Coordinates of N, CA and C in Angstrom, one line a residue:
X11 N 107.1 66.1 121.5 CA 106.6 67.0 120.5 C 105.3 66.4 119.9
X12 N 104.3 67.3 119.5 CA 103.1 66.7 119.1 C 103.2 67.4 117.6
X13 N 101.9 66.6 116.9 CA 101.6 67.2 115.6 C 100.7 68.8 115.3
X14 N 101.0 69.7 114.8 CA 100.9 70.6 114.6 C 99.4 70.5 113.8
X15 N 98.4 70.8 114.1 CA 97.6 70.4 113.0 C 97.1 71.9 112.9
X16 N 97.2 72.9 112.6 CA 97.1 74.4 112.8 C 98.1 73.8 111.1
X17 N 99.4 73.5 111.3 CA 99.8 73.9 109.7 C 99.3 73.2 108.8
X18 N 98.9 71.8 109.6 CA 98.2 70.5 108.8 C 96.9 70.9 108.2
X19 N 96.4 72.0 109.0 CA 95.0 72.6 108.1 C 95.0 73.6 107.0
X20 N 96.7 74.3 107.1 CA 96.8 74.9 106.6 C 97.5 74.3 104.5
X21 N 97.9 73.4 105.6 CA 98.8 72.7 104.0 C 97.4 71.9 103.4
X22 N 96.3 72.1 104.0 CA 95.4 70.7 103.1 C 94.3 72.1 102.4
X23 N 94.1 73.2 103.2 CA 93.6 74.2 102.9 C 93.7 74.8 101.4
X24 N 95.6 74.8 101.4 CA 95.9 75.2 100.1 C 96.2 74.6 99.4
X25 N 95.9 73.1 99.6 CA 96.0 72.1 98.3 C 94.7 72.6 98.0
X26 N 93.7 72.7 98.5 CA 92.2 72.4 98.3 C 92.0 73.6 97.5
X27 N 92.7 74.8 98.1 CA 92.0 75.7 96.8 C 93.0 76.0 95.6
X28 N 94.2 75.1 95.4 CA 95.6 75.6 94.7 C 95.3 74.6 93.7
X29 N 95.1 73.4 93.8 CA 95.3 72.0 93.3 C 93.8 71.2 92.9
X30 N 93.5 71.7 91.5 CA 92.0 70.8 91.3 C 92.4 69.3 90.8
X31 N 93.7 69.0 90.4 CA 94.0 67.7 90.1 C 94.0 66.9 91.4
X32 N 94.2 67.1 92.8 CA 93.7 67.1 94.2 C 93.1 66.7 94.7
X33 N 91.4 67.4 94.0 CA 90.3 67.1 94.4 C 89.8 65.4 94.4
X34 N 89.0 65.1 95.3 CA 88.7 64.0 94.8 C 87.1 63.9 94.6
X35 N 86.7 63.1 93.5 CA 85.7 62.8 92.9 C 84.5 63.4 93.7
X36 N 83.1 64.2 92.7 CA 82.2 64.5 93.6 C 81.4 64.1 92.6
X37 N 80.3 63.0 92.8 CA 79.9 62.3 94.4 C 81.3 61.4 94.1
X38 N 81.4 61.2 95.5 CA 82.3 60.0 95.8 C 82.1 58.4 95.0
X39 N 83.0 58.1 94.2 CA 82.3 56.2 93.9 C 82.1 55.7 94.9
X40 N 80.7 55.1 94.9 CA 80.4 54.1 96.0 C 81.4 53.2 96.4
X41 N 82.4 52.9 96.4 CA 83.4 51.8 96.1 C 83.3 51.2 97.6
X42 N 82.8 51.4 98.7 CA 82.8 51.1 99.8 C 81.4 50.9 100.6
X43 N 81.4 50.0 101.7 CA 79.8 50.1 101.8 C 79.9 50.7 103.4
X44 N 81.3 51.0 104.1 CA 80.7 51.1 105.5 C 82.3 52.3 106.2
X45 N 82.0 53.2 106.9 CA 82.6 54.2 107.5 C 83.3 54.3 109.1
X46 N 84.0 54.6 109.4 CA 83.7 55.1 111.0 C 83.6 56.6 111.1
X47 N 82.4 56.9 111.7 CA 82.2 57.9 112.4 C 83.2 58.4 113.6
X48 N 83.5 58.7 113.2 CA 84.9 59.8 114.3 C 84.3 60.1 115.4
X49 N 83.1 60.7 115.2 CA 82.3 61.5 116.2 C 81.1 60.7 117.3
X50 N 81.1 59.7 116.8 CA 80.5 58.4 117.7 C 81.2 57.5 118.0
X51 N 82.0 57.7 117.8 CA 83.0 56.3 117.3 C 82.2 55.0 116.8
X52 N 81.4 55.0 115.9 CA 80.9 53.7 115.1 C 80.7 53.1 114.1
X53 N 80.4 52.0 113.6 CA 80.6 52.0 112.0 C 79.6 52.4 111.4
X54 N 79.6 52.9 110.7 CA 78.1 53.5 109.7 C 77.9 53.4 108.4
X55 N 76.8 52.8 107.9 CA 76.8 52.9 106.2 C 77.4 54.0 105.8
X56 N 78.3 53.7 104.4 CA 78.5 55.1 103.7 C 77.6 55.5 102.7
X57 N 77.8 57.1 102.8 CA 76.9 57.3 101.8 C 77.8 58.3 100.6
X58 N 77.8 58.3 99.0 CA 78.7 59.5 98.1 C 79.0 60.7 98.9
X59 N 78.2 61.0 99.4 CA 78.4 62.3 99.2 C 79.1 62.8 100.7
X60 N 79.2 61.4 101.6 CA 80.1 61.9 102.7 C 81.7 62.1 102.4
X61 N 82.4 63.1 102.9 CA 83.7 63.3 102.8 C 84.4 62.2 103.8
X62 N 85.7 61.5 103.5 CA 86.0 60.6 104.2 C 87.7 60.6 104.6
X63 N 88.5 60.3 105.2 CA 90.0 60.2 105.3 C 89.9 58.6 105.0
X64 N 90.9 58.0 104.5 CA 91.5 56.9 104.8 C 93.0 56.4 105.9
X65 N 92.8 55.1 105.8 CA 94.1 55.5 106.6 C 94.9 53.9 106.0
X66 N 96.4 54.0 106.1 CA 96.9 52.9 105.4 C 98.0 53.0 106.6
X67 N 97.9 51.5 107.0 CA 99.3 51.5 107.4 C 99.2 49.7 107.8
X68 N 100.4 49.6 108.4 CA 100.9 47.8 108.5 C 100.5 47.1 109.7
X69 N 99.6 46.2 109.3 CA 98.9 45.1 110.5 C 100.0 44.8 111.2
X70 N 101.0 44.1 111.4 CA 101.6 43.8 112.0 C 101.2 42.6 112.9
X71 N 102.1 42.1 114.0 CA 102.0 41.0 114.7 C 100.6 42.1 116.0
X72 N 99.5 41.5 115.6 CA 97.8 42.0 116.3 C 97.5 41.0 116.8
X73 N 96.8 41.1 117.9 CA 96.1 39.9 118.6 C 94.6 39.6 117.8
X74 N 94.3 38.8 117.9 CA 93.0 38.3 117.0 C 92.3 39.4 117.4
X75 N 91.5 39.7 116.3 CA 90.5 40.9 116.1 C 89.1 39.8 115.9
X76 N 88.3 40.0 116.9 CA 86.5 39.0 116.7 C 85.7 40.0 116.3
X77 N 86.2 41.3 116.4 CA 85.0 42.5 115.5 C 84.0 41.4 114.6
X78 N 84.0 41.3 113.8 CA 83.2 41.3 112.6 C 82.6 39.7 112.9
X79 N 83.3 38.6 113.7 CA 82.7 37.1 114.0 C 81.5 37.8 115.1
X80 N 82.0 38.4 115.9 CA 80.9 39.3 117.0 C 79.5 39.9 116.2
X81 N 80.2 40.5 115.5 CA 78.9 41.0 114.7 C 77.8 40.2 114.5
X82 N 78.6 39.1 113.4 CA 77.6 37.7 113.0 C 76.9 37.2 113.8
X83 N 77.7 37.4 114.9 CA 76.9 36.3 115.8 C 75.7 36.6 116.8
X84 N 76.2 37.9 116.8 CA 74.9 38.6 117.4 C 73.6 39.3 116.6
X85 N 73.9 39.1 115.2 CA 72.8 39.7 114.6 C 71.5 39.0 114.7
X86 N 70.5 39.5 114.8 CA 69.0 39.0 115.0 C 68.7 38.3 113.7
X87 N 68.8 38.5 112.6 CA 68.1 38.0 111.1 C 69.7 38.1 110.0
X88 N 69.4 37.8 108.9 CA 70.5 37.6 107.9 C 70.7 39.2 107.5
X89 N 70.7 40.2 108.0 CA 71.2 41.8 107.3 C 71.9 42.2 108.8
X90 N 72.9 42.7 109.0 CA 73.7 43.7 110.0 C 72.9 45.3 110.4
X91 N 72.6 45.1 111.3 CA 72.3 47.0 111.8 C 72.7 47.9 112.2
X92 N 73.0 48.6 111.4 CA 73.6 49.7 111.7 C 73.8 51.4 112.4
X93 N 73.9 51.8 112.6 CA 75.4 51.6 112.9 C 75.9 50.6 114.5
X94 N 77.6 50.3 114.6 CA 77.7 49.5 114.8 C 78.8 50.1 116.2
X95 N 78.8 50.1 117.5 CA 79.8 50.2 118.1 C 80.9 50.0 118.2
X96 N 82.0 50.4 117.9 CA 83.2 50.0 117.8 C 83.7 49.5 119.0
X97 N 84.4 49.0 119.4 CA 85.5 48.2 120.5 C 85.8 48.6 121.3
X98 N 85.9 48.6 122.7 CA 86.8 49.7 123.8 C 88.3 49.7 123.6
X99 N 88.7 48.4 123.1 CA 90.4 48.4 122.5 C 90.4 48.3 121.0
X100 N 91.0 49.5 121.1 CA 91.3 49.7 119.5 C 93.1 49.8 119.3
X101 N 93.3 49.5 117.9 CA 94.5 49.4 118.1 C 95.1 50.6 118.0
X102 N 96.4 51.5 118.6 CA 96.9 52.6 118.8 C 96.9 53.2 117.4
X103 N 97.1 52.7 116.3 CA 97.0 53.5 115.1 C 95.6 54.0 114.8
X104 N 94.4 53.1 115.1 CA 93.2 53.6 114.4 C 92.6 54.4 115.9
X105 N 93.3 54.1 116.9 CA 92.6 55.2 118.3 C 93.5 56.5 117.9
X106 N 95.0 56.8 117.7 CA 95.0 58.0 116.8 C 94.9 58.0 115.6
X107 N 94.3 57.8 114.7 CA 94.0 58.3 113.1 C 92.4 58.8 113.6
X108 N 91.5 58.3 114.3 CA 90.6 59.0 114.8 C 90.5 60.6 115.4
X109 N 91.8 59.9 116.4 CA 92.0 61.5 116.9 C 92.7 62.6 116.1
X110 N 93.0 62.4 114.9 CA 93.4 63.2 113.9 C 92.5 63.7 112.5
X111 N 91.5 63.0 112.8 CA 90.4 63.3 111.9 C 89.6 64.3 112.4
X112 N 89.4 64.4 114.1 CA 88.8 64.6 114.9 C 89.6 66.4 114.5
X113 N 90.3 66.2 115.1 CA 91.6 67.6 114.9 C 91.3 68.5 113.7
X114 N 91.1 67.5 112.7 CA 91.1 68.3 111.4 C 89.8 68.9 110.8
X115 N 88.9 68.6 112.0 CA 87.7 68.9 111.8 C 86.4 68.2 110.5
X116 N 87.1 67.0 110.3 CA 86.4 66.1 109.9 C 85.5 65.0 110.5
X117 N 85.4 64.1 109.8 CA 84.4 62.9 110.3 C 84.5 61.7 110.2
X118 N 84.3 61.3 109.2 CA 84.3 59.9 108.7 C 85.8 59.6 108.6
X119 N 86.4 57.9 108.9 CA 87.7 57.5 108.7 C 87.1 56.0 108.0
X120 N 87.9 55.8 107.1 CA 87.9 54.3 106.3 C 89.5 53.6 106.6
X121 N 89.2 52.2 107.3 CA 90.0 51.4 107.7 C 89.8 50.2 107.4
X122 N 90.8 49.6 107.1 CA 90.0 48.0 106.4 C 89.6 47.3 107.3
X123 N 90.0 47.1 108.6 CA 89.7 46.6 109.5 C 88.4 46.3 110.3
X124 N 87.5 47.4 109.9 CA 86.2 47.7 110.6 C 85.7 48.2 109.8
X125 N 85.8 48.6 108.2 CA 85.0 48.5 107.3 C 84.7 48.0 106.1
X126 N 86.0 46.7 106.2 CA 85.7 45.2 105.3 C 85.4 44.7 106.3
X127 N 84.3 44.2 106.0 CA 83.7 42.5 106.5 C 84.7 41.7 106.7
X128 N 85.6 41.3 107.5 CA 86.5 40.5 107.6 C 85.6 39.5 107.5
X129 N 84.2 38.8 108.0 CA 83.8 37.3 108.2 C 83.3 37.2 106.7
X130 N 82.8 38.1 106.2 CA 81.9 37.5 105.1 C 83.1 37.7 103.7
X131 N 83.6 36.6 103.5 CA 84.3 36.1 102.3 C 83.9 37.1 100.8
X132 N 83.1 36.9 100.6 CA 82.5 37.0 99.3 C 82.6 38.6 99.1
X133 N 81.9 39.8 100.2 CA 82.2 41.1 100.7 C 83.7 41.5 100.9
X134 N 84.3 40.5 101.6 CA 85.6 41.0 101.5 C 86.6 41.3 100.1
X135 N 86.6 40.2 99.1 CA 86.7 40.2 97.8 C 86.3 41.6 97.4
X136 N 85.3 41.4 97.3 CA 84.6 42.5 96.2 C 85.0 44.0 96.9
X137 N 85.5 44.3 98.1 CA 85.8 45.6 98.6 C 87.4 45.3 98.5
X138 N 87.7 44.1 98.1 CA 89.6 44.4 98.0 C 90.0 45.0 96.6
X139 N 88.9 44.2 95.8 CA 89.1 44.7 94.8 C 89.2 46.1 94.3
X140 N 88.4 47.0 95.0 CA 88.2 48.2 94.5 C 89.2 48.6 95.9
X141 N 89.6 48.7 96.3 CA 91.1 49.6 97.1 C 91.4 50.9 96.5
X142 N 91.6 50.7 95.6 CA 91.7 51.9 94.3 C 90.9 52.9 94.6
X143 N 89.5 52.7 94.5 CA 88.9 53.6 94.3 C 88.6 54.4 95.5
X144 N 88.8 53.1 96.6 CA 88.1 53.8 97.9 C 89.3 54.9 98.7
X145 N 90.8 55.0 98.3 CA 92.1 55.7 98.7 C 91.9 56.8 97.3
X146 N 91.6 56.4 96.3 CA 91.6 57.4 95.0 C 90.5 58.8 95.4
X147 N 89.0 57.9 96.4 CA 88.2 58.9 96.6 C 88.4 59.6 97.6
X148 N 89.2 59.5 98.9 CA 89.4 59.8 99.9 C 90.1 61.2 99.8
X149 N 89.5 61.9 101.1 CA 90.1 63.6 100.8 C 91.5 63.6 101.6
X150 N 92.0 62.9 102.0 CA 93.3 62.5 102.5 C 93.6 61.6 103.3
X151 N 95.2 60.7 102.8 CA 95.4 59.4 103.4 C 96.2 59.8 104.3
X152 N 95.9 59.0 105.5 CA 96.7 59.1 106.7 C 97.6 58.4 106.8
X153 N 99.4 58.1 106.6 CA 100.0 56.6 106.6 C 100.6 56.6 107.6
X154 N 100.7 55.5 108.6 CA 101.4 55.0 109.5 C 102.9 54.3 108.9
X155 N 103.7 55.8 108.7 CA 105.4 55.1 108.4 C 106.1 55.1 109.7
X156 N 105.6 54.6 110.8 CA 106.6 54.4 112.0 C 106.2 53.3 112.6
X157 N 107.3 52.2 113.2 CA 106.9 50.7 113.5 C 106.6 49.7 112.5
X158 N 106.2 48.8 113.3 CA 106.0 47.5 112.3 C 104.9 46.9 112.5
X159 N 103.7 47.7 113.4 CA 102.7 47.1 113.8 C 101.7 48.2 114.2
X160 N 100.5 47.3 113.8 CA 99.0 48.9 114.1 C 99.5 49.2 115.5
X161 N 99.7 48.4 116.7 CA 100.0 49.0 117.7 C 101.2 49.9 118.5
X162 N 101.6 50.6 117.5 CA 103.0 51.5 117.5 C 102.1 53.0 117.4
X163 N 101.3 52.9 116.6 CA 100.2 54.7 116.7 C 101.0 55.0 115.5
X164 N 100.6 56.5 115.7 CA 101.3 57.9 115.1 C 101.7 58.9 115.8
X165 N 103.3 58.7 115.9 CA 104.1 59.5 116.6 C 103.8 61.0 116.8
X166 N 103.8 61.3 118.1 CA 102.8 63.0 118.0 C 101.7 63.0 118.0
X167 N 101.0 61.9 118.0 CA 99.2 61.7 118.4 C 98.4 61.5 119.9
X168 N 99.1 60.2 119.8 CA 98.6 59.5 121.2 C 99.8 59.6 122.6
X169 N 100.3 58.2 122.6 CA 101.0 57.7 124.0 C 102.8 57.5 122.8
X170 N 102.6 57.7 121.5 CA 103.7 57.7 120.9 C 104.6 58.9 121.3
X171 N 105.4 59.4 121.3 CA 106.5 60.3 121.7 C 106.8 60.8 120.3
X172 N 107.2 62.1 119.9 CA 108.4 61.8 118.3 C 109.4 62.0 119.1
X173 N 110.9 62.1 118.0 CA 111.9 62.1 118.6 C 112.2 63.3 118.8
X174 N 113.4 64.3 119.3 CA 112.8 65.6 119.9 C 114.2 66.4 118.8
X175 N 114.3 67.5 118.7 CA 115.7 67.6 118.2 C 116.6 68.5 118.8
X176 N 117.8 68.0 119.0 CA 118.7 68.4 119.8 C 119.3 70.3 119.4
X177 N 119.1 70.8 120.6 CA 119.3 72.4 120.6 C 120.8 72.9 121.3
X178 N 121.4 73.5 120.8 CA 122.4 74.2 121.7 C 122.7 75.9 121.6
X179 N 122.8 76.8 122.9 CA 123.0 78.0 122.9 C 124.2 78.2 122.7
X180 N 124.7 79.4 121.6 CA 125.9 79.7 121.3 C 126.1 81.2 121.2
X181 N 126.5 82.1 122.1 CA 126.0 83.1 122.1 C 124.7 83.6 121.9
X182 N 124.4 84.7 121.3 CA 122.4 84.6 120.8 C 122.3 84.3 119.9
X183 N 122.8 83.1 119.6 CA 122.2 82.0 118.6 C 121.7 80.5 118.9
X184 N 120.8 79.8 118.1 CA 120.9 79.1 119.1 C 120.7 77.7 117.9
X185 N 121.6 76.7 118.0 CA 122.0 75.6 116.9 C 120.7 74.2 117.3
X186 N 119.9 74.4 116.4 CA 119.4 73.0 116.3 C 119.8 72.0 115.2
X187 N 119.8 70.9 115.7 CA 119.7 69.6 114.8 C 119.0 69.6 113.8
X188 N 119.0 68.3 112.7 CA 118.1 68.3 111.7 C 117.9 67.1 111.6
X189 N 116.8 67.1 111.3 CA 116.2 65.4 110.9 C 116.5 64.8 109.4
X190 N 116.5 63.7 109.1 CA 117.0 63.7 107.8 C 115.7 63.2 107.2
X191 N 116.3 63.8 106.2 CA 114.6 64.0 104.8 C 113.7 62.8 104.9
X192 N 112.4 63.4 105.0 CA 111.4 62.2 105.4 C 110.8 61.5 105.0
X193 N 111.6 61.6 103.4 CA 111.6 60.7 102.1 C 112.0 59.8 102.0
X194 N 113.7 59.9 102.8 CA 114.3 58.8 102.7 C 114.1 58.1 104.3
X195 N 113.7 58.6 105.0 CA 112.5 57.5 106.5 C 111.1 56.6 106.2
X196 N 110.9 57.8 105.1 CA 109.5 56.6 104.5 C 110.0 55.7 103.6
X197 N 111.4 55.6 102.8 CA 111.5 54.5 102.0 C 112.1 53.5 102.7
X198 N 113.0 53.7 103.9 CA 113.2 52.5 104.8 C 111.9 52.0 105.8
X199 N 111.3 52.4 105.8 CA 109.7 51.9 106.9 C 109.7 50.7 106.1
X200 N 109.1 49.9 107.5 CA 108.0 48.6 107.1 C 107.1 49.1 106.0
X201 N 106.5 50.1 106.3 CA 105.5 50.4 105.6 C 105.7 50.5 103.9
X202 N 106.5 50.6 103.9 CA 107.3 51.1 102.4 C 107.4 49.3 101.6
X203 N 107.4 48.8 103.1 CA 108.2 47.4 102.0 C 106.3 46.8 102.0
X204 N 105.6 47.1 102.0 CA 104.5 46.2 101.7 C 103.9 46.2 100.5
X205 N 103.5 45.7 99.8 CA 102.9 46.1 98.3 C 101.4 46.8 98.6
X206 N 100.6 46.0 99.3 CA 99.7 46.7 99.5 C 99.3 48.0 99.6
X207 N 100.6 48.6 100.9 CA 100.3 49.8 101.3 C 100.9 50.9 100.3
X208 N 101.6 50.1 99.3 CA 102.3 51.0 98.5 C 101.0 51.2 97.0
X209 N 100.6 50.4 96.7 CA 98.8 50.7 96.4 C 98.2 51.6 96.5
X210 N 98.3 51.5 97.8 CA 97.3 52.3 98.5 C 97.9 54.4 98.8
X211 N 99.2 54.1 98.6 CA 99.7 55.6 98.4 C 99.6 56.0 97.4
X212 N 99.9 55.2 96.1 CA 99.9 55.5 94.4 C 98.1 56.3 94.5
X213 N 97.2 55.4 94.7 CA 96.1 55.9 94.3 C 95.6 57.2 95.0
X214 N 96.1 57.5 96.6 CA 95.2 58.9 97.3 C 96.0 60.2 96.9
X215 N 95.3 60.8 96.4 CA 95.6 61.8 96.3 C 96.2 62.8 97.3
X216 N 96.1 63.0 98.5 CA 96.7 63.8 99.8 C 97.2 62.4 100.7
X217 N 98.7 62.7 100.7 CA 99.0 61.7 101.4 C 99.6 62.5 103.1
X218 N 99.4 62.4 104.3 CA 99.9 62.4 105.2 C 100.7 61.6 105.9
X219 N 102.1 61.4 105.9 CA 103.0 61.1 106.6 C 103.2 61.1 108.2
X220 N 103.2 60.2 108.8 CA 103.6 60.3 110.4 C 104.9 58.9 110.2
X221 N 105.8 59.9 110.7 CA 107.1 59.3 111.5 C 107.5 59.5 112.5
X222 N 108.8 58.8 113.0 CA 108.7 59.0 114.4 C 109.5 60.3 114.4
X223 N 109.8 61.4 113.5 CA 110.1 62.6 113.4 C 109.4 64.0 113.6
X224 N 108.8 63.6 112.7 CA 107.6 64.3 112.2 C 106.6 64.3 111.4
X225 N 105.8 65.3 111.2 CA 104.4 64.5 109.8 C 105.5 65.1 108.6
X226 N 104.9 64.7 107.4 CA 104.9 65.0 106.1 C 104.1 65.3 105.3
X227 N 103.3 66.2 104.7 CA 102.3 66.2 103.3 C 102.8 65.4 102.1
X228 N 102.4 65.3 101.3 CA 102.6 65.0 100.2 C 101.2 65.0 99.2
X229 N 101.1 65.8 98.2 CA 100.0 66.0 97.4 C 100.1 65.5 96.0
X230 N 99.5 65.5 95.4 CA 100.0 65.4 93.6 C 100.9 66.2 93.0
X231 N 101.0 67.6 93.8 CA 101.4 68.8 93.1 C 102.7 69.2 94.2
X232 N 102.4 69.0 95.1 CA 103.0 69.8 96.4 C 103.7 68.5 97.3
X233 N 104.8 68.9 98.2 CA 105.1 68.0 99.4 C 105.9 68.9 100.6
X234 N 105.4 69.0 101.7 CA 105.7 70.1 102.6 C 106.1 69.0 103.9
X235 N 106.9 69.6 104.6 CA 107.5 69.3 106.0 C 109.2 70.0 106.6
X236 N 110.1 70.3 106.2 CA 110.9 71.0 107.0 C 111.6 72.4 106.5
X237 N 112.4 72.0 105.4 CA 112.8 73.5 104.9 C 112.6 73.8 103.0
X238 N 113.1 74.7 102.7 CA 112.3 74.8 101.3 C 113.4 74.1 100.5
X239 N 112.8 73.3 99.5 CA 113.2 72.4 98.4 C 112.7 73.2 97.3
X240 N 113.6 72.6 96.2 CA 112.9 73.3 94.8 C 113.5 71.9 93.9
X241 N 112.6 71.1 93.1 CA 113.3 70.6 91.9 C 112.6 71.0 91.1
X242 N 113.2 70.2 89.3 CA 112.3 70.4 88.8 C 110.9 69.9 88.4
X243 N 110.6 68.9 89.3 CA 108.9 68.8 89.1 C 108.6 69.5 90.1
X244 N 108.5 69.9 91.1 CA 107.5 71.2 92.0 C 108.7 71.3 92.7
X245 N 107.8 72.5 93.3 CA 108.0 73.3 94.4 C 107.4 73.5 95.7
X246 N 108.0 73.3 97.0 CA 107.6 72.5 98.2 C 108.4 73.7 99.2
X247 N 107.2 74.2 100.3 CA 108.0 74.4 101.2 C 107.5 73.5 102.5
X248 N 108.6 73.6 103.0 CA 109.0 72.4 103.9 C 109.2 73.3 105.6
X249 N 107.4 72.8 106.1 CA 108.0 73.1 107.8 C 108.0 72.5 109.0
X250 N 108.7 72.9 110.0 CA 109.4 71.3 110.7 C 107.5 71.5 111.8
X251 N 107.3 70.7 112.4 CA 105.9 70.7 112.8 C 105.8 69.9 114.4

């Protein structure tokens, strides 16, 4: 089963015009100095007024990443030039969260990975610090709640599978399974147990869920993925995707 992104444009569509608490900041805070381009695949200065996704999810056990020692070492003078080619191996989560930016007819993706300076100390600081603002500005976070490592993806993107749900014919009816609430999948995830990443949900305003079920929305106002809920702080309908 793959990700539906036909409802995924639909559920971000009607945050966008339903939900001004939602929006995020225009111009964007500078809070960041560097992007990936979706559509080149490379890193690029950011600038305010570009729209951006983020994406959060758990490093996990990774093979050393030389990105940014490579950089250093090849630069001609003391400034980096930009923009910057990204890698032929990328890890399965940031090769689909690309391909899901790509989907949604956006552009830019921010990952810490390839847009903190991992080598230069002093840059890395000063862009940890602001985390806040750079997930607070973002027009929607992408979270990796399945697995324990960037190289597990987003189930329904790439080479990940979801799980499928079981069907049976019973006269002309016909009984499917149900997945259980994707609330209580994201609070057992790795992803759940990290402080960081839980940071990094508090502050974005549009959060997107990938499990190995299915996606989930989750907005300031709204949360959508299988059947309709009602409490008393909102009202959600919920479709399976």
């Amino acid at each position: 089963m793959f990700a539906d992104y036909v409802s995924i444009k639909h559920w971000l569509e009607f945050c966008h015009s339903s939900h001004s608490q939602c929006l995020p900041p225009n111009p964007r805070p500078h809070a960041h100095s560097k992007l990936i381009d979706c559509q080149t695949e490379q890193v690029v200065r950011a600038l305010p007024e570009y729209e951006y996704v983020a994406l959060s999810y758990v490093w996990g056990k990774m093979p050393n990443n030389n990105f940014w020692t490579d950089v250093h070492a090849e630069k001609a003078s003391s400034e980096i030039k930009y923009p910057i080619k990204l890698p032929r191996r990328l890890s399965h989560v940031l090769h689909d969260a690309i391909s899901v930016v790509r989907e949604l007819g956006l552009r830019y993706l921010w990952a810490d990975q390839y847009c903190i300076d991992q080598f230069d100390v002093a840059q890395k600081m000063a862009e940890i610090g602001m985390i806040h603002s750079i997930y607070e500005g973002a027009s929607l976070t992408i979270i990796a709640a399945a697995g324990d490592s960037a190289d597990y993806g987003l189930p329904g993107v790439g080479s990940r599978v979801r799980n499928s749900q079981s069907k049976l014919a019973v006269g002309d009816r016909t009984l499917i399974t149900t997945f259980e609430d994707p609330r209580n999948v994201i609070r057992k995830s790795t992803w759940m147990g990290r402080g960081w990443t839980l940071q990094e949900a508090k502050f974005s305003r549009r959060r997107l869920y990938f499990t190995d079920d299915q996606v989930y929305f989750e907005c300031s106002s709204h949360d959508l993925s299988g059947i309709n809920i009602c409490s008393s702080r909102r009202t959600a309908t919920r479709g399976l995707r």
